[in-house]
mmCIF file of C-alpha atoms in Angstrom:
data_model
loop_
_atom_site.group_PDB
_atom_site.id
_atom_site.type_symbol
_atom_site.label_atom_id
_atom_site.label_comp_id
_atom_site.label_asym_id
_atom_site.label_seq_id
_atom_site.Cartn_x
_atom_site.Cartn_y
_atom_site.Cartn_z
ATOM 1 C CA MET A 1 71.280 23.142 29.563
ATOM 2 C CA ASN A 2 72.385 24.973 26.441
ATOM 3 C CA GLU A 3 74.697 27.996 26.292
ATOM 4 C CA LYS A 4 71.842 30.530 26.097
ATOM 5 C CA GLU A 5 70.125 29.122 29.198
ATOM 6 C CA LEU A 6 73.460 29.093 31.057
ATOM 7 C CA LYS A 7 74.072 32.781 30.252
ATOM 8 C CA GLU A 8 70.563 33.683 31.399
ATOM 9 C CA MET A 9 71.071 31.846 34.680
ATOM 10 C CA ILE A 10 74.421 33.589 35.326
ATOM 11 C CA ALA A 11 72.904 36.984 34.522
ATOM 12 C CA GLY A 12 70.076 36.291 36.946
ATOM 13 C CA ILE A 13 72.441 35.333 39.762
ATOM 14 C CA LEU A 14 74.608 38.407 39.187
ATOM 15 C CA SER A 15 71.544 40.638 39.154
ATOM 16 C CA GLU A 16 70.413 39.268 42.511
ATOM 17 C CA LEU A 17 73.883 39.731 44.037
ATOM 18 C CA VAL A 18 74.162 43.334 42.889
ATOM 19 C CA ALA A 19 70.600 44.167 43.949
ATOM 20 C CA ASP A 20 71.212 42.666 47.397
ATOM 21 C CA ASP A 21 74.589 44.265 48.056
ATOM 22 C CA GLN A 22 74.092 47.670 46.481
ATOM 23 C CA ALA A 23 70.627 48.409 47.761
ATOM 24 C CA VAL A 24 70.986 51.877 49.285
ATOM 25 C CA PRO A 25 68.476 54.650 49.979
ATOM 26 C CA THR A 26 68.176 57.081 47.091
ATOM 27 C CA ALA A 27 67.224 60.002 49.304
ATOM 28 C CA VAL A 28 67.082 60.992 52.925
ATOM 29 C CA THR A 29 64.173 63.092 54.052
ATOM 30 C CA THR A 30 64.437 65.623 56.854
ATOM 31 C CA GLU A 31 61.908 68.057 58.216
ATOM 32 C CA GLU A 32 63.453 70.868 56.190
ATOM 33 C CA LYS A 33 64.157 69.409 52.760
ATOM 34 C CA PRO A 34 65.049 66.143 51.038
ATOM 35 C CA ALA A 35 68.747 65.437 50.639
ATOM 36 C CA SER A 36 70.031 63.373 47.772
ATOM 37 C CA HIS A 37 73.320 61.642 47.407
ATOM 38 C CA VAL A 38 75.263 59.841 44.728
ATOM 39 C CA THR A 39 75.344 56.077 44.518
ATOM 40 C CA GLU A 40 77.177 53.824 42.085
ATOM 41 C CA THR A 41 75.124 50.897 40.798
ATOM 42 C CA ALA A 42 76.353 48.306 38.356
ATOM 43 C CA GLU A 43 73.903 47.422 35.617
ATOM 44 C CA ILE A 44 73.739 43.954 34.203
ATOM 45 C CA GLU A 45 73.792 43.668 30.432
ATOM 46 C CA ALA A 46 74.123 40.382 28.598
ATOM 47 C CA GLY A 47 75.443 38.757 31.774
ATOM 48 C CA MET A 48 78.312 41.224 32.212
ATOM 49 C CA ILE A 49 79.042 43.709 35.008
ATOM 50 C CA PRO A 50 80.607 47.054 33.961
ATOM 51 C CA ASP A 51 84.242 47.653 34.921
ATOM 52 C CA ILE A 52 84.106 48.052 38.690
ATOM 53 C CA THR A 53 87.389 49.987 38.736
ATOM 54 C CA GLU A 54 85.663 52.877 36.945
ATOM 55 C CA VAL A 55 83.563 53.587 40.039
ATOM 56 C CA ASP A 56 84.701 56.726 41.879
ATOM 57 C CA LEU A 57 85.168 55.633 45.494
ATOM 58 C CA ARG A 58 84.738 59.229 46.645
ATOM 59 C CA LYS A 59 81.148 59.228 45.366
ATOM 60 C CA GLN A 60 80.219 55.694 46.350
ATOM 61 C CA LEU A 61 77.814 55.312 49.288
ATOM 62 C CA LEU A 62 77.280 51.737 50.433
ATOM 63 C CA LEU A 63 76.048 52.222 54.008
ATOM 64 C CA LYS A 64 72.380 51.287 53.941
ATOM 65 C CA HIS A 65 71.370 53.161 57.086
ATOM 66 C CA ALA A 66 73.850 56.016 57.379
ATOM 67 C CA GLU A 67 72.691 58.649 59.888
ATOM 68 C CA ASP A 68 74.161 61.462 57.793
ATOM 69 C CA PRO A 69 74.715 60.272 54.211
ATOM 70 C CA GLU A 70 75.405 63.783 52.945
ATOM 71 C CA GLY A 71 78.053 64.312 55.626
ATOM 72 C CA LEU A 72 79.628 60.944 54.858
ATOM 73 C CA LEU A 73 79.854 61.755 51.153
ATOM 74 C CA LYS A 74 81.327 65.142 51.950
ATOM 75 C CA MET A 75 84.025 63.476 54.052
ATOM 76 C CA LYS A 76 84.709 60.839 51.375
ATOM 77 C CA ALA A 77 85.149 63.580 48.760
ATOM 78 C CA TYR A 78 88.443 64.560 50.424
ATOM 79 C CA THR A 79 90.085 61.135 50.217
ATOM 80 C CA PRO A 80 90.095 58.019 48.016
ATOM 81 C CA ALA A 81 90.428 55.896 51.178
ATOM 82 C CA ARG A 82 87.883 53.149 51.665
ATOM 83 C CA LEU A 83 85.466 54.800 54.107
ATOM 84 C CA GLY A 84 81.969 53.551 54.847
ATOM 85 C CA VAL A 85 82.210 50.393 52.762
ATOM 86 C CA GLY A 86 79.300 48.733 54.583
ATOM 87 C CA ARG A 87 78.783 45.133 55.623
ATOM 88 C CA THR A 88 76.390 42.253 55.169
ATOM 89 C CA GLY A 89 76.561 40.387 58.433
ATOM 90 C CA THR A 90 80.250 39.840 59.133
ATOM 91 C CA ARG A 91 81.501 40.289 55.574
ATOM 92 C CA TYR A 92 82.089 43.247 53.311
ATOM 93 C CA LEU A 93 79.603 43.951 50.555
ATOM 94 C CA THR A 94 80.292 42.272 47.228
ATOM 95 C CA PRO A 95 81.176 45.546 45.404
ATOM 96 C CA SER A 96 83.746 46.404 48.097
ATOM 97 C CA THR A 97 85.308 42.939 47.953
ATOM 98 C CA LEU A 98 85.457 42.913 44.156
ATOM 99 C CA ARG A 99 86.961 46.413 44.047
ATOM 100 C CA PHE A 100 89.621 45.450 46.595
ATOM 101 C CA ARG A 101 90.576 42.414 44.533
ATOM 102 C CA ALA A 102 90.600 44.414 41.303
ATOM 103 C CA ASP A 103 92.817 47.165 42.760
ATOM 104 C CA HIS A 104 95.147 44.581 44.304
ATOM 105 C CA ALA A 105 95.435 42.798 40.959
ATOM 106 C CA ALA A 106 96.213 46.113 39.211
ATOM 107 C CA ALA A 107 98.961 46.792 41.750
ATOM 108 C CA GLN A 108 100.486 43.354 41.174
ATOM 109 C CA ASP A 109 100.334 43.775 37.407
ATOM 110 C CA ALA A 110 102.064 47.152 37.671
ATOM 111 C CA VAL A 111 104.935 45.625 39.636
ATOM 112 C CA PHE A 112 105.442 42.448 37.641
ATOM 113 C CA SER A 113 104.938 43.780 34.107
ATOM 114 C CA ASP A 114 107.514 45.665 32.038
ATOM 115 C CA VAL A 115 107.274 48.995 30.275
ATOM 116 C CA SER A 116 106.471 48.133 26.659
ATOM 117 C CA GLU A 117 109.329 48.233 24.189
ATOM 118 C CA GLU A 118 106.978 50.023 21.806
ATOM 119 C CA LEU A 119 106.702 52.969 24.212
ATOM 120 C CA VAL A 120 110.490 53.158 24.597
ATOM 121 C CA LYS A 121 110.886 53.258 20.806
ATOM 122 C CA GLU A 122 108.005 55.660 20.288
ATOM 123 C CA MET A 123 109.468 58.147 22.768
ATOM 124 C CA GLY A 124 112.962 57.797 21.306
ATOM 125 C CA PHE A 125 114.516 56.787 24.623
ATOM 126 C CA ILE A 126 118.050 55.393 24.859
ATOM 127 C CA ALA A 127 117.432 51.916 26.322
ATOM 128 C CA THR A 128 119.694 50.764 29.162
ATOM 129 C CA LYS A 129 119.330 48.376 32.090
ATOM 130 C CA THR A 130 120.862 47.762 35.466
ATOM 131 C CA ILE A 131 122.676 44.541 36.327
ATOM 132 C CA CYS A 132 119.402 42.834 37.296
ATOM 133 C CA THR A 133 118.686 39.859 35.071
ATOM 134 C CA SER A 134 115.001 39.394 35.880
ATOM 135 C CA LYS A 135 112.058 41.000 37.637
ATOM 136 C CA ASP A 136 112.421 38.586 40.559
ATOM 137 C CA GLU A 137 116.060 39.582 41.024
ATOM 138 C CA TYR A 138 115.106 43.240 40.783
ATOM 139 C CA LEU A 139 112.549 42.842 43.584
ATOM 140 C CA THR A 140 114.782 40.804 45.879
ATOM 141 C CA ARG A 141 118.062 42.646 45.285
ATOM 142 C CA PRO A 142 117.469 46.425 45.460
ATOM 143 C CA ASP A 143 121.231 46.999 45.350
ATOM 144 C CA TYR A 144 121.384 45.498 41.836
ATOM 145 C CA GLY A 145 118.873 48.086 40.623
ATOM 146 C CA ARG A 146 121.425 50.830 41.360
ATOM 147 C CA GLN A 147 124.319 49.442 39.315
ATOM 148 C CA PHE A 148 125.221 49.253 35.616
ATOM 149 C CA ASP A 149 127.662 46.917 33.915
ATOM 150 C CA GLU A 150 130.384 48.359 31.694
ATOM 151 C CA GLU A 151 128.370 47.723 28.511
ATOM 152 C CA ASN A 152 125.479 49.868 29.719
ATOM 153 C CA CYS A 153 127.820 52.500 31.126
ATOM 154 C CA GLU A 154 129.278 52.798 27.630
ATOM 155 C CA ILE A 155 125.788 53.117 26.113
ATOM 156 C CA ILE A 156 125.128 56.020 28.479
ATOM 157 C CA ARG A 157 128.458 57.706 27.656
ATOM 158 C CA LYS A 158 128.008 57.443 23.890
ATOM 159 C CA ASN A 159 124.419 58.612 23.760
ATOM 160 C CA THR A 160 124.377 61.588 26.117
ATOM 161 C CA THR A 161 125.896 65.060 26.029
ATOM 162 C CA PRO A 162 128.795 65.358 28.500
ATOM 163 C CA LYS A 163 128.421 68.064 31.155
ATOM 164 C CA ALA A 164 124.862 68.862 30.089
ATOM 165 C CA LYS A 165 122.820 71.268 32.172
ATOM 166 C CA VAL A 166 119.978 68.735 32.463
ATOM 167 C CA GLN A 167 119.953 64.974 31.959
ATOM 168 C CA MET A 168 116.491 63.380 31.887
ATOM 169 C CA VAL A 169 116.069 59.731 32.866
ATOM 170 C CA VAL A 170 112.980 57.503 32.864
ATOM 171 C CA GLY A 171 113.002 54.352 34.994
ATOM 172 C CA ASP A 172 110.379 51.627 35.272
ATOM 173 C CA GLY A 173 110.763 51.378 39.043
ATOM 174 C CA LEU A 174 108.034 49.482 40.843
ATOM 175 C CA SER A 175 105.229 50.454 38.472
ATOM 176 C CA SER A 176 105.388 50.109 34.714
ATOM 177 C CA ALA A 177 101.788 51.349 34.602
ATOM 178 C CA ALA A 178 102.851 54.687 36.100
ATOM 179 C CA ILE A 179 105.348 55.310 33.310
ATOM 180 C CA GLU A 180 102.970 54.315 30.539
ATOM 181 C CA ALA A 181 100.187 56.475 32.002
ATOM 182 C CA ASN A 182 102.181 59.662 32.637
ATOM 183 C CA VAL A 183 105.454 59.973 30.765
ATOM 184 C CA LYS A 184 103.952 60.990 27.400
ATOM 185 C CA GLU A 185 102.474 64.098 28.993
ATOM 186 C CA ALA A 186 105.106 64.808 31.643
ATOM 187 C CA LEU A 187 108.207 64.951 29.418
ATOM 188 C CA PRO A 188 106.827 67.470 26.873
ATOM 189 C CA ALA A 189 105.618 69.636 29.768
ATOM 190 C CA ILE A 190 109.096 69.585 31.336
ATOM 191 C CA LYS A 191 110.726 70.452 28.009
ATOM 192 C CA GLN A 192 108.310 73.306 27.399
ATOM 193 C CA GLY A 193 108.810 74.619 30.928
ATOM 194 C CA LEU A 194 112.605 74.516 30.615
ATOM 195 C CA LYS A 195 112.503 76.405 27.312
ATOM 196 C CA MET A 196 110.871 79.293 29.143
ATOM 197 C CA TYR A 197 114.115 79.546 31.144
ATOM 198 C CA GLY A 198 116.382 79.108 28.144
ATOM 199 C CA LEU A 199 117.124 75.489 29.049
ATOM 200 C CA ASP A 200 116.588 72.173 27.280
ATOM 201 C CA PHE A 201 117.594 68.505 27.271
ATOM 202 C CA ASP A 202 118.378 66.163 24.411
ATOM 203 C CA GLN A 203 118.549 62.376 24.734
ATOM 204 C CA VAL A 204 116.400 60.766 27.426
ATOM 205 C CA LEU A 205 117.721 57.578 29.006
ATOM 206 C CA PHE A 206 115.389 54.706 29.841
ATOM 207 C CA VAL A 207 116.538 52.369 32.611
ATOM 208 C CA LYS A 208 114.985 48.931 32.966
ATOM 209 C CA TYR A 209 114.956 47.437 36.486
ATOM 210 C CA CYS A 210 115.617 50.883 37.884
ATOM 211 C CA ARG A 211 115.996 51.929 41.523
ATOM 212 C CA VAL A 212 116.234 55.613 42.408
ATOM 213 C CA PRO A 213 120.014 55.633 43.126
ATOM 214 C CA ALA A 214 120.652 54.525 39.526
ATOM 215 C CA MET A 215 120.457 58.249 38.758
ATOM 216 C CA ASP A 216 123.585 58.790 40.871
ATOM 217 C CA LYS A 217 125.704 56.585 38.628
ATOM 218 C CA ILE A 218 124.250 58.305 35.574
ATOM 219 C CA GLY A 219 125.205 61.633 37.137
ATOM 220 C CA GLU A 220 128.807 60.491 37.519
ATOM 221 C CA ILE A 221 128.980 59.127 33.967
ATOM 222 C CA THR A 222 127.446 62.178 32.265
ATOM 223 C CA ASP A 223 128.728 64.834 34.695
ATOM 224 C CA ALA A 224 125.399 66.633 34.193
ATOM 225 C CA ASP A 225 124.575 69.562 36.474
ATOM 226 C CA VAL A 226 121.082 68.237 37.219
ATOM 227 C CA VAL A 227 119.756 64.698 36.805
ATOM 228 C CA CYS A 228 115.973 64.242 36.849
ATOM 229 C CA LEU A 229 114.578 60.708 37.138
ATOM 230 C CA LEU A 230 110.917 59.971 36.390
ATOM 231 C CA VAL A 231 110.166 56.622 38.002
ATOM 232 C CA GLY A 232 107.173 54.431 38.778
ATOM 233 C CA GLU A 233 106.361 54.333 42.480
ATOM 234 C CA ARG A 234 105.298 51.341 44.559
ATOM 235 C CA PRO A 235 101.586 50.881 43.721
ATOM 236 C CA GLY A 236 98.853 50.744 46.328
ATOM 237 C CA LEU A 237 95.119 50.147 46.410
ATOM 238 C CA VAL A 238 94.341 53.789 45.558
ATOM 239 C CA THR A 239 96.259 53.794 42.283
ATOM 240 C CA ALA A 240 98.842 51.725 40.428
ATOM 241 C CA GLU A 241 99.797 54.671 38.204
ATOM 242 C CA SER A 242 101.653 56.993 40.588
ATOM 243 C CA MET A 243 104.922 58.371 39.234
ATOM 244 C CA SER A 244 107.532 60.469 41.032
ATOM 245 C CA ALA A 245 110.338 62.757 39.942
ATOM 246 C CA TYR A 246 113.634 62.505 41.828
ATOM 247 C CA ILE A 247 115.911 65.439 41.051
ATOM 248 C CA ALA A 248 119.436 66.122 42.274
ATOM 249 C CA TYR A 249 122.218 68.641 41.625
ATOM 250 C CA LYS A 250 125.393 66.816 40.552
ATOM 251 C CA PRO A 251 124.418 63.466 42.116
ATOM 252 C CA THR A 252 127.153 61.041 43.120
ATOM 253 C CA VAL A 253 127.111 57.382 44.115
ATOM 254 C CA GLY A 254 126.616 56.997 47.851
ATOM 255 C CA MET A 255 125.334 60.526 48.434
ATOM 256 C CA PRO A 256 122.778 61.024 51.264
ATOM 257 C CA GLU A 257 119.120 60.874 50.355
ATOM 258 C CA ALA A 258 118.723 64.396 51.768
ATOM 259 C CA ARG A 259 120.335 65.707 48.578
ATOM 260 C CA ARG A 260 117.353 64.611 46.475
ATOM 261 C CA THR A 261 114.278 66.692 45.800
ATOM 262 C CA VAL A 262 111.166 64.575 45.283
ATOM 263 C CA ILE A 263 107.906 65.441 43.518
ATOM 264 C CA SER A 264 105.480 62.590 44.107
ATOM 265 C CA ASN A 265 101.881 61.537 43.467
ATOM 266 C CA ILE A 266 101.979 62.300 39.755
ATOM 267 C CA HIS A 267 98.840 60.655 38.384
ATOM 268 C CA ARG A 268 95.358 61.608 37.234
ATOM 269 C CA GLY A 269 93.946 61.427 40.774
ATOM 270 C CA GLY A 270 96.831 63.413 42.265
ATOM 271 C CA THR A 271 99.010 65.977 40.505
ATOM 272 C CA PRO A 272 98.318 65.711 36.744
ATOM 273 C CA ALA A 273 101.361 64.925 34.608
ATOM 274 C CA VAL A 274 101.257 68.229 32.699
ATOM 275 C CA GLU A 275 101.037 70.302 35.877
ATOM 276 C CA ALA A 276 103.811 68.249 37.485
ATOM 277 C CA GLY A 277 106.003 68.765 34.409
ATOM 278 C CA ALA A 278 105.742 72.538 34.673
ATOM 279 C CA TYR A 279 106.649 72.406 38.368
ATOM 280 C CA ILE A 280 109.589 70.048 37.740
ATOM 281 C CA ALA A 281 111.005 72.545 35.209
ATOM 282 C CA GLU A 282 110.743 75.304 37.814
ATOM 283 C CA VAL A 283 112.547 73.173 40.415
ATOM 284 C CA ILE A 284 115.349 72.333 37.956
ATOM 285 C CA LYS A 285 115.839 76.040 37.245
ATOM 286 C CA LYS A 286 116.122 76.766 40.976
ATOM 287 C CA MET A 287 118.712 73.994 41.375
ATOM 288 C CA LEU A 288 120.847 75.387 38.582
ATOM 289 C CA ASP A 289 120.636 78.888 40.051
ATOM 290 C CA LYS A 290 121.360 77.838 43.646
ATOM 291 C CA LYS A 291 123.657 74.917 42.737
ATOM 292 C CA LYS A 292 121.896 72.877 45.413
ATOM 293 C CA SER A 293 119.158 70.268 45.774
ATOM 294 C CA GLY A 294 117.216 68.486 48.481
ATOM 295 C CA ILE A 295 117.348 69.946 51.982
ATOM 296 C CA ASP A 296 120.103 72.358 50.967
ATOM 297 C CA LEU A 297 117.828 73.841 48.307
ATOM 298 C CA LYS A 298 114.988 74.205 50.798
ATOM 299 C CA GLU A 299 117.219 76.066 53.230
ATOM 300 C CA ALA A 300 118.459 78.352 50.453
ATOM 301 C CA GLU A 301 114.973 79.470 49.442
#
């Protein structure tokens, strides 16, 4: 069997699998009027299936005999959760299984990969790192992701403005993909929002192997009024690109978590980076006015 015949055979098998697993009714007829719904069908071209991760789970209908397909789609529109994935016998349909594996692989990649050095240079970040020596150590020793050695403490001191109103920090956290997907839009939006209040920030620190409390040590070193950390969150099967902003007024090492204000779910399927940036600027302004953060800020509003 030559290469051409092999490709044709593979394309034929894939076509049969997709036709079998994604066969869904295209319309449901009632006594009043026909109701249509959206389905996602992969087309085979030259033996290749299109990127399955591009399918919008909220519009995907895989139940072959749904009693109310329109109602099911309406419910799915409110959540990216895997609802109504359908079965063939005792197993999930092939598209559902492949999507699960693809999303799980994306989550693993986000955790185990690093933010590219090119992005750090392009954004003009001041590169620092915690005392972690590897990704494995970072994952198994969360306490190491909160500490800096003297060399990196000195880098922070020399490259930041002492007693600044705002010190911005970017940390890789548990998702490098989140930083690479959002930080280019989020930071300019924060800067623009702060300028509306007569505020600004200069050098942005980048922390490799960063845990959230690393911002507390940075707060002590810089003596900034407000420290804002943009960090990649633990990825899940919905998205591997979720970033959060942890903001605190005069953070200190060992402070209670209740002193942090958190803005989460910053990604294209949640709060867009630009919109989140504008809101973060507003929160920072409130902290500076009230001289409080976290629960104390909530109670003061």
